[in-house]
PDB file of C-alpha atoms and ligand atoms in Angstrom:
ATOM      1  CA  MET G   1     -15.987   8.407  10.188  1.00 96.00           C
ATOM      2  CA  GLN G   2     -12.935   9.472   8.429  1.00 97.00           C
ATOM      3  CA  ILE G   3     -10.764  12.013  10.402  1.00 98.00           C
ATOM      4  CA  ALA G   4      -7.740  13.684   8.509  1.00 98.00           C
ATOM      5  CA  ILE G   5      -5.054  15.540  10.345  1.00 98.00           C
ATOM      6  CA  ASP G   6      -2.436  17.348   8.054  1.00 98.00           C
ATOM      7  CA  GLY G   7       0.318  19.691   8.761  1.00 97.00           C
ATOM      8  CA  PRO G   8       4.064  20.186   8.353  1.00 96.00           C
ATOM      9  CA  ALA G   9       6.844  18.620   9.800  1.00 92.00           C
ATOM     10  CA  GLY G  10       7.196  18.504  13.248  1.00 91.00           C
ATOM     11  CA  SER G  11       3.544  19.800  14.118  1.00 94.00           C
ATOM     12  CA  GLY G  12       2.666  16.911  16.245  1.00 93.00           C
ATOM     13  CA  LYS G  13       0.077  15.589  14.030  1.00 95.00           C
ATOM     14  CA  THR G  14       1.461  12.103  14.267  1.00 95.00           C
ATOM     15  CA  SER G  15       1.497  11.706  18.255  1.00 94.00           C
ATOM     16  CA  VAL G  16      -2.115  13.131  18.543  1.00 97.00           C
ATOM     17  CA  ALA G  17      -3.488  11.174  15.991  1.00 98.00           C
ATOM     18  CA  GLN G  18      -2.345   8.224  17.551  1.00 97.00           C
ATOM     19  CA  ALA G  19      -3.635   8.995  20.726  1.00 97.00           C
ATOM     20  CA  LEU G  20      -6.907   9.886  19.450  1.00 97.00           C
ATOM     21  CA  ALA G  21      -7.215   6.503  17.482  1.00 97.00           C
ATOM     22  CA  LYS G  22      -6.582   4.582  20.764  1.00 96.00           C
ATOM     23  CA  GLU G  23      -8.964   6.506  22.492  1.00 96.00           C
ATOM     24  CA  LEU G  24     -11.685   6.076  19.763  1.00 96.00           C
ATOM     25  CA  GLY G  25     -10.813   2.578  18.873  1.00 96.00           C
ATOM     26  CA  PHE G  26     -10.168   3.866  15.108  1.00 97.00           C
ATOM     27  CA  ILE G  27      -7.503   2.684  13.092  1.00 96.00           C
ATOM     28  CA  HIS G  28      -4.498   5.189  12.825  1.00 96.00           C
ATOM     29  CA  LEU G  29      -2.694   5.601   9.520  1.00 97.00           C
ATOM     30  CA  ASP G  30       0.431   7.526   9.607  1.00 97.00           C
ATOM     31  CA  THR G  31       1.341   8.099   5.873  1.00 98.00           C
ATOM     32  CA  GLY G  32       4.603   9.782   6.540  1.00 97.00           C
ATOM     33  CA  ALA G  33       5.941   6.209   7.628  1.00 98.00           C
ATOM     34  CA  MET G  34       4.370   4.776   4.542  1.00 98.00           C
ATOM     35  CA  PHE G  35       6.573   7.287   2.420  1.00 98.00           C
ATOM     36  CA  ARG G  36       9.543   6.793   4.821  1.00 98.00           C
ATOM     37  CA  ALA G  37       9.452   3.030   4.577  1.00 98.00           C
ATOM     38  CA  LEU G  38       9.227   3.239   0.567  1.00 98.00           C
ATOM     39  CA  SER G  39      11.998   5.674   0.646  1.00 98.00           C
ATOM     40  CA  VAL G  40      14.311   3.709   2.569  1.00 98.00           C
ATOM     41  CA  ILE G  41      13.556   0.288   0.540  1.00 98.00           C
ATOM     42  CA  LEU G  42      14.250   2.318  -2.622  1.00 98.00           C
ATOM     43  CA  SER G  43      17.053   4.148  -1.604  1.00 98.00           C
ATOM     44  CA  GLU G  44      18.746   1.071  -0.209  1.00 98.00           C
ATOM     45  CA  GLU G  45      18.225  -0.627  -3.520  1.00 98.00           C
ATOM     46  CA  GLY G  46      19.591   2.304  -5.403  1.00 98.00           C
ATOM     47  CA  ILE G  47      16.683   2.576  -7.422  1.00 98.00           C
ATOM     48  CA  ARG G  48      15.475   6.241  -8.414  1.00 98.00           C
ATOM     49  CA  GLU G  49      14.215   6.432 -11.791  1.00 98.00           C
ATOM     50  CA  GLU G  50      10.521   6.448 -12.038  1.00 98.00           C
ATOM     51  CA  ASP G  51      10.194   3.562 -14.242  1.00 98.00           C
ATOM     52  CA  ARG G  52      12.240   1.050 -12.135  1.00 98.00           C
ATOM     53  CA  ILE G  53      10.146   2.329  -9.367  1.00 98.00           C
ATOM     54  CA  SER G  54       7.098   1.314 -10.927  1.00 98.00           C
ATOM     55  CA  GLU G  55       8.807  -2.104 -11.558  1.00 98.00           C
ATOM     56  CA  ARG G  56       9.891  -2.486  -8.163  1.00 98.00           C
ATOM     57  CA  LEU G  57       6.509  -1.505  -6.637  1.00 98.00           C
ATOM     58  CA  ALA G  58       4.630  -3.891  -8.689  1.00 98.00           C
ATOM     59  CA  GLN G  59       6.317  -6.559  -6.473  1.00 98.00           C
ATOM     60  CA  THR G  60       5.996  -4.816  -3.161  1.00 98.00           C
ATOM     61  CA  ASP G  61       4.004  -5.696  -0.295  1.00 98.00           C
ATOM     62  CA  LEU G  62       3.663  -2.870   2.357  1.00 97.00           C
ATOM     63  CA  GLN G  63       1.693  -3.598   5.820  1.00 96.00           C
ATOM     64  CA  MET G  64       1.327  -1.337   8.615  1.00 94.00           C
ATOM     65  CA  ILE G  65       2.691  -2.603  11.697  1.00 95.00           C
ATOM     66  CA  PRO G  66       2.655  -1.247  15.297  1.00 90.00           C
ATOM     67  CA  GLU G  67       4.963   1.548  15.532  1.00 90.00           C
ATOM     68  CA  GLY G  68       6.276   1.366  11.557  1.00 96.00           C
ATOM     69  CA  VAL G  69       5.947  -0.344   8.534  1.00 98.00           C
ATOM     70  CA  SER G  70       6.581  -3.766   7.001  1.00 98.00           C
ATOM     71  CA  ILE G  71       7.742  -4.011   3.410  1.00 98.00           C
ATOM     72  CA  ASP G  72       8.161  -7.439   2.124  1.00 98.00           C
ATOM     73  CA  GLY G  73       7.773  -8.875   5.278  1.00 98.00           C
ATOM     74  CA  ARG G  74      11.083  -6.542   6.879  1.00 98.00           C
ATOM     75  CA  SER G  75       9.687  -4.447   9.877  1.00 98.00           C
ATOM     76  CA  LEU G  76      11.193  -0.971   9.775  1.00 98.00           C
ATOM     77  CA  ILE G  77      10.858   1.127  12.616  1.00 98.00           C
ATOM     78  CA  GLU G  78      14.062   3.060  13.798  1.00 96.00           C
ATOM     79  CA  GLU G  79      15.109   3.234  10.196  1.00 98.00           C
ATOM     80  CA  LEU G  80      12.255   5.359   9.149  1.00 97.00           C
ATOM     81  CA  ARG G  81      13.635   8.072  11.408  1.00 91.00           C
ATOM     82  CA  THR G  82      17.351   8.446  10.503  1.00 91.00           C
ATOM     83  CA  GLU G  83      18.639  11.987   8.976  1.00 86.00           C
ATOM     84  CA  GLU G  84      19.059  10.184   5.754  1.00 93.00           C
ATOM     85  CA  ALA G  85      15.498   8.607   5.755  1.00 95.00           C
ATOM     86  CA  ASP G  86      14.626  12.488   6.056  1.00 89.00           C
ATOM     87  CA  ARG G  87      16.513  13.440   3.084  1.00 91.00           C
ATOM     88  CA  GLU G  88      15.498  10.600   0.995  1.00 96.00           C
ATOM     89  CA  VAL G  89      11.658  10.972   1.479  1.00 95.00           C
ATOM     90  CA  SER G  90      12.024  14.380   0.058  1.00 92.00           C
ATOM     91  CA  TYR G  91      12.786  13.118  -2.966  1.00 96.00           C
ATOM     92  CA  TYR G  92      10.497  10.009  -3.349  1.00 98.00           C
ATOM     93  CA  SER G  93       7.496  11.579  -1.804  1.00 96.00           C
ATOM     94  CA  GLN G  94       7.467  14.167  -4.815  1.00 95.00           C
ATOM     95  CA  LEU G  95       7.226  11.313  -7.483  1.00 97.00           C
ATOM     96  CA  LYS G  96       3.879  10.657  -9.184  1.00 97.00           C
ATOM     97  CA  VAL G  97       4.610   6.827  -9.017  1.00 98.00           C
ATOM     98  CA  VAL G  98       5.329   6.692  -5.285  1.00 98.00           C
ATOM     99  CA  ARG G  99       2.313   8.970  -4.933  1.00 98.00           C
ATOM    100  CA  ASP G 100      -0.126   7.175  -6.969  1.00 98.00           C
ATOM    101  CA  TRP G 101       0.880   3.543  -5.657  1.00 98.00           C
ATOM    102  CA  LEU G 102       0.427   4.814  -1.909  1.00 98.00           C
ATOM    103  CA  LEU G 103      -2.982   6.857  -2.463  1.00 98.00           C
ATOM    104  CA  ASP G 104      -4.501   3.468  -3.632  1.00 97.00           C
ATOM    105  CA  LYS G 105      -3.223   1.843  -0.575  1.00 96.00           C
ATOM    106  CA  GLN G 106      -4.354   4.660   1.871  1.00 97.00           C
ATOM    107  CA  ARG G 107      -7.758   4.712   0.332  1.00 96.00           C
ATOM    108  CA  THR G 108      -8.336   0.605   0.308  1.00 94.00           C
ATOM    109  CA  LEU G 109      -6.901   0.507   3.915  1.00 92.00           C
ATOM    110  CA  SER G 110      -9.530   3.340   5.060  1.00 93.00           C
ATOM    111  CA  ALA G 111     -12.440   2.163   3.012  1.00 91.00           C
ATOM    112  CA  GLU G 112     -13.444  -0.288   5.690  1.00 84.00           C
ATOM    113  CA  HIS G 113     -12.764   1.242   8.810  1.00 90.00           C
ATOM    114  CA  ASP G 114     -13.249   4.313  11.188  1.00 95.00           C
ATOM    115  CA  VAL G 115     -10.020   5.909  10.404  1.00 97.00           C
ATOM    116  CA  ILE G 116      -7.448   8.681  11.713  1.00 98.00           C
ATOM    117  CA  MET G 117      -5.063   9.364   8.905  1.00 98.00           C
ATOM    118  CA  ASP G 118      -2.293  12.047   8.897  1.00 98.00           C
ATOM    119  CA  GLY G 119      -0.198  13.575   6.578  1.00 98.00           C
ATOM    120  CA  ARG G 120       0.208  16.654   4.048  1.00 97.00           C
ATOM    121  CA  ASP G 121      -2.407  15.843   1.467  1.00 97.00           C
ATOM    122  CA  ILE G 122      -5.064  13.815   3.361  1.00 98.00           C
ATOM    123  CA  GLY G 123      -7.791  16.442   3.515  1.00 98.00           C
ATOM    124  CA  THR G 124      -7.077  17.549  -0.002  1.00 98.00           C
ATOM    125  CA  VAL G 125      -6.430  14.506  -1.899  1.00 97.00           C
ATOM    126  CA  VAL G 126      -6.533  11.148   0.027  1.00 98.00           C
ATOM    127  CA  LEU G 127      -9.773  11.839   2.086  1.00 98.00           C
ATOM    128  CA  PRO G 128     -11.294  14.804   0.395  1.00 98.00           C
ATOM    129  CA  HIS G 129     -14.991  13.634   1.791  1.00 97.00           C
ATOM    130  CA  ALA G 130     -13.524  13.028   5.331  1.00 97.00           C
ATOM    131  CA  ASP G 131     -15.858  14.052   8.464  1.00 98.00           C
ATOM    132  CA  LEU G 132     -13.577  15.931   9.965  1.00 98.00           C
ATOM    133  CA  LYS G 133     -10.223  17.747   8.480  1.00 98.00           C
ATOM    134  CA  VAL G 134      -7.736  19.309  10.935  1.00 98.00           C
ATOM    135  CA  PHE G 135      -4.488  21.500   9.680  1.00 98.00           C
ATOM    136  CA  LEU G 136      -2.242  21.792  12.431  1.00 98.00           C
ATOM    137  CA  VAL G 137       0.665  24.374  12.270  1.00 97.00           C
ATOM    138  CA  ALA G 138       3.081  25.803  14.880  1.00 97.00           C
ATOM    139  CA  SER G 139       6.125  28.014  14.238  1.00 97.00           C
ATOM    140  CA  LYS G 140       9.311  26.538  12.592  1.00 97.00           C
ATOM    141  CA  GLU G 141      11.204  27.146  16.117  1.00 97.00           C
ATOM    142  CA  VAL G 142       8.746  25.470  18.398  1.00 97.00           C
ATOM    143  CA  ARG G 143       8.470  22.394  15.705  1.00 97.00           C
ATOM    144  CA  ALA G 144      12.359  22.190  15.923  1.00 97.00           C
ATOM    145  CA  LEU G 145      12.471  22.420  19.581  1.00 96.00           C
ATOM    146  CA  ARG G 146       9.760  19.720  19.939  1.00 93.00           C
ATOM    147  CA  ARG G 147      11.948  17.654  17.620  1.00 91.00           C
ATOM    148  CA  ALA G 148      15.302  18.050  19.527  1.00 94.00           C
ATOM    149  CA  ILE G 149      13.718  17.399  22.947  1.00 93.00           C
ATOM    150  CA  GLN G 150      11.942  14.633  21.770  1.00 88.00           C
ATOM    151  CA  SER G 151      14.969  13.039  20.280  1.00 86.00           C
ATOM    152  CA  GLY G 152      17.213  14.155  23.147  1.00 91.00           C
ATOM    153  CA  ARG G 153      19.186  15.845  20.589  1.00 90.00           C
ATOM    154  CA  LEU G 154      19.313  19.430  21.962  1.00 93.00           C
ATOM    155  CA  ASP G 155      22.489  20.317  20.474  1.00 95.00           C
ATOM    156  CA  ASP G 156      21.502  19.450  17.271  1.00 94.00           C
ATOM    157  CA  TYR G 157      18.647  22.042  17.355  1.00 97.00           C
ATOM    158  CA  ALA G 158      19.968  24.386  14.579  1.00 97.00           C
ATOM    159  CA  ASP G 159      20.638  21.150  12.237  1.00 94.00           C
ATOM    160  CA  ILE G 160      17.125  20.030  13.358  1.00 94.00           C
ATOM    161  CA  LEU G 161      15.865  23.635  12.324  1.00 96.00           C
ATOM    162  CA  ALA G 162      17.269  23.706   8.849  1.00 96.00           C
ATOM    163  CA  ASP G 163      15.762  20.383   8.236  1.00 92.00           C
ATOM    164  CA  ILE G 164      12.451  21.210   9.162  1.00 94.00           C
ATOM    165  CA  GLU G 165      12.842  24.864   7.037  1.00 96.00           C
ATOM    166  CA  ARG G 166      14.131  22.339   3.823  1.00 94.00           C
ATOM    167  CA  ARG G 167      11.379  19.915   4.281  1.00 92.00           C
ATOM    168  CA  ASP G 168       8.656  22.964   4.638  1.00 95.00           C
ATOM    169  CA  LYS G 169       9.329  24.257   1.511  1.00 95.00           C
ATOM    170  CA  VAL G 170      10.215  20.998  -0.497  1.00 94.00           C
ATOM    171  CA  ASP G 171       6.641  19.609   0.996  1.00 93.00           C
ATOM    172  CA  SER G 172       4.585  23.018   0.180  1.00 94.00           C
ATOM    173  CA  GLU G 173       6.239  23.532  -3.130  1.00 95.00           C
ATOM    174  CA  ARG G 174       5.909  20.606  -4.864  1.00 94.00           C
ATOM    175  CA  ARG G 175       3.744  20.144  -7.803  1.00 94.00           C
ATOM    176  CA  LEU G 176       1.933  16.920  -6.716  1.00 95.00           C
ATOM    177  CA  ALA G 177      -0.561  17.142  -3.664  1.00 94.00           C
ATOM    178  CA  PRO G 178       1.563  20.198  -2.067  1.00 95.00           C
ATOM    179  CA  LEU G 179       1.130  20.503   1.830  1.00 95.00           C
ATOM    180  CA  LYS G 180      -2.050  22.912   2.245  1.00 95.00           C
ATOM    181  CA  PRO G 181      -5.152  23.213   4.437  1.00 97.00           C
ATOM    182  CA  ALA G 182      -8.135  21.892   2.553  1.00 98.00           C
ATOM    183  CA  ASP G 183     -10.797  24.572   2.313  1.00 98.00           C
ATOM    184  CA  ASP G 184     -13.083  23.041   5.018  1.00 98.00           C
ATOM    185  CA  ALA G 185     -10.295  22.065   7.610  1.00 98.00           C
ATOM    186  CA  VAL G 186     -10.136  23.504  10.736  1.00 98.00           C
ATOM    187  CA  ILE G 187      -6.929  25.493  11.336  1.00 98.00           C
ATOM    188  CA  ILE G 188      -5.151  24.852  14.816  1.00 98.00           C
ATOM    189  CA  ASP G 189      -2.098  26.803  15.898  1.00 97.00           C
ATOM    190  CA  THR G 190      -0.159  24.634  18.484  1.00 96.00           C
ATOM    191  CA  SER G 191       2.235  26.780  19.338  1.00 95.00           C
ATOM    192  CA  ALA G 192       1.521  28.049  22.582  1.00 95.00           C
ATOM    193  CA  LEU G 193      -0.717  24.550  23.499  1.00 96.00           C
ATOM    194  CA  ASN G 194       0.617  21.579  25.046  1.00 94.00           C
ATOM    195  CA  PHE G 195      -0.012  18.123  23.706  1.00 95.00           C
ATOM    196  CA  ASP G 196      -3.114  17.405  26.158  1.00 97.00           C
ATOM    197  CA  GLU G 197      -4.624  20.891  25.266  1.00 97.00           C
ATOM    198  CA  VAL G 198      -4.232  19.867  21.231  1.00 97.00           C
ATOM    199  CA  LEU G 199      -5.749  16.523  22.068  1.00 97.00           C
ATOM    200  CA  GLU G 200      -8.832  18.265  23.988  1.00 98.00           C
ATOM    201  CA  LEU G 201      -9.586  20.715  21.117  1.00 98.00           C
ATOM    202  CA  ILE G 202      -9.340  17.868  18.220  1.00 98.00           C
ATOM    203  CA  ARG G 203     -11.356  15.407  20.792  1.00 97.00           C
ATOM    204  CA  ASN G 204     -14.161  18.499  21.067  1.00 97.00           C
ATOM    205  CA  LEU G 205     -14.076  18.716  17.128  1.00 98.00           C
ATOM    206  CA  VAL G 206     -14.877  14.703  16.803  1.00 97.00           C
ATOM    207  CA  GLU G 207     -17.783  15.005  19.259  1.00 96.00           C
ATOM    208  CA  GLU G 208     -19.347  17.690  17.382  1.00 96.00           C
ATOM    209  CA  LYS G 209     -19.139  15.582  14.244  1.00 94.00           C
ATOM    210  CA  ARG G 210     -20.351  12.184  15.799  1.00 88.00           C
TER     211      ARG G 210
HETATM  212  O1   DC B   1       5.180  13.336   8.541  1.00 53.69           O
HETATM  213  P1   DC B   1       6.506  12.980   7.980  1.00 53.69           P
HETATM  214  O2   DC B   1       7.378  13.969   8.583  1.00 53.69           O
HETATM  215  O3   DC B   1       6.781  11.498   8.849  1.00 53.69           O
HETATM  216  O4   DC B   1       6.521  12.631   6.709  1.00 53.69           O
HETATM  217  C1   DC B   1       7.514  12.501   5.769  1.00 53.69           C
HETATM  218  C2   DC B   1       7.592  13.084   4.355  1.00 53.69           C
HETATM  219  O5   DC B   1       7.142  12.251   3.583  1.00 53.69           O
HETATM  220  C3   DC B   1       7.389  14.367   4.144  1.00 53.69           C
HETATM  221  O6   DC B   1       8.326  15.504   4.186  1.00 53.69           O
HETATM  222  C4   DC B   1       6.667  14.556   2.926  1.00 53.69           C
HETATM  223  C5   DC B   1       6.208  12.956   2.829  1.00 53.69           C
HETATM  224  N1   DC B   1       4.619  13.035   2.854  1.00 53.69           N
HETATM  225  C6   DC B   1       3.856  13.396   2.089  1.00 53.69           C
HETATM  226  O7   DC B   1       4.308  13.778   0.812  1.00 53.69           O
HETATM  227  N2   DC B   1       2.529  13.136   1.801  1.00 53.69           N
HETATM  228  C7   DC B   1       2.156  12.419   3.165  1.00 53.69           C
HETATM  229  N3   DC B   1       0.594  12.357   3.032  1.00 53.69           N
HETATM  230  C8   DC B   1       2.814  12.401   3.837  1.00 53.69           C
HETATM  231  C9   DC B   1       4.178  12.406   4.009  1.00 53.69           C
END
């Protein structure tokens, strides 16, 4: 079974996907973490042009590890969540060479297992035939507040909100695989729901499909 969970930054898709995968015994693939990991490595190495990225990716090994991603044997966990990573990922994730390389990985990883994959384009591009597609939305203020609480940075609320606004714009306006619900996605507004309520709603949708 394939489950796609998409939505904007801070919509809670990764936490919900992780919890549901654990309950169901499915593999969870956080595609945002994949984009972040490549962005960290490429920006550290100062590689920005598509040709050079393509050469680098031809020699890159990416593995999912608990809580993060391993690139060429180096574990990346905290490195994925820095403000710099937030900025850099917007640049790298709009490049065709990066998206194509990851698309291939994402499809391979999901071919042999029951999977819950979360991201921006899972229902529209990566798994267009997923058994269930969910698109989570919430107001930008709620998403920023959740992020601020989660990371213990309440004083930074205004900066976090500004970053969410910036990423919403970049993610939904980019030419390749922009953020948008698939025609057959179930849209859930989580603004007034807590984590358990969202989990319960999606769990019920999964049961209906099984
Ligand atoms: O889910 P996230 O906030 O960790 O994702 C980080 C960035 O990666 C997001 O701003 C855009 C990009 N991304 C993407 O383009 N496509 C995906 N399927 C997942 C993430």
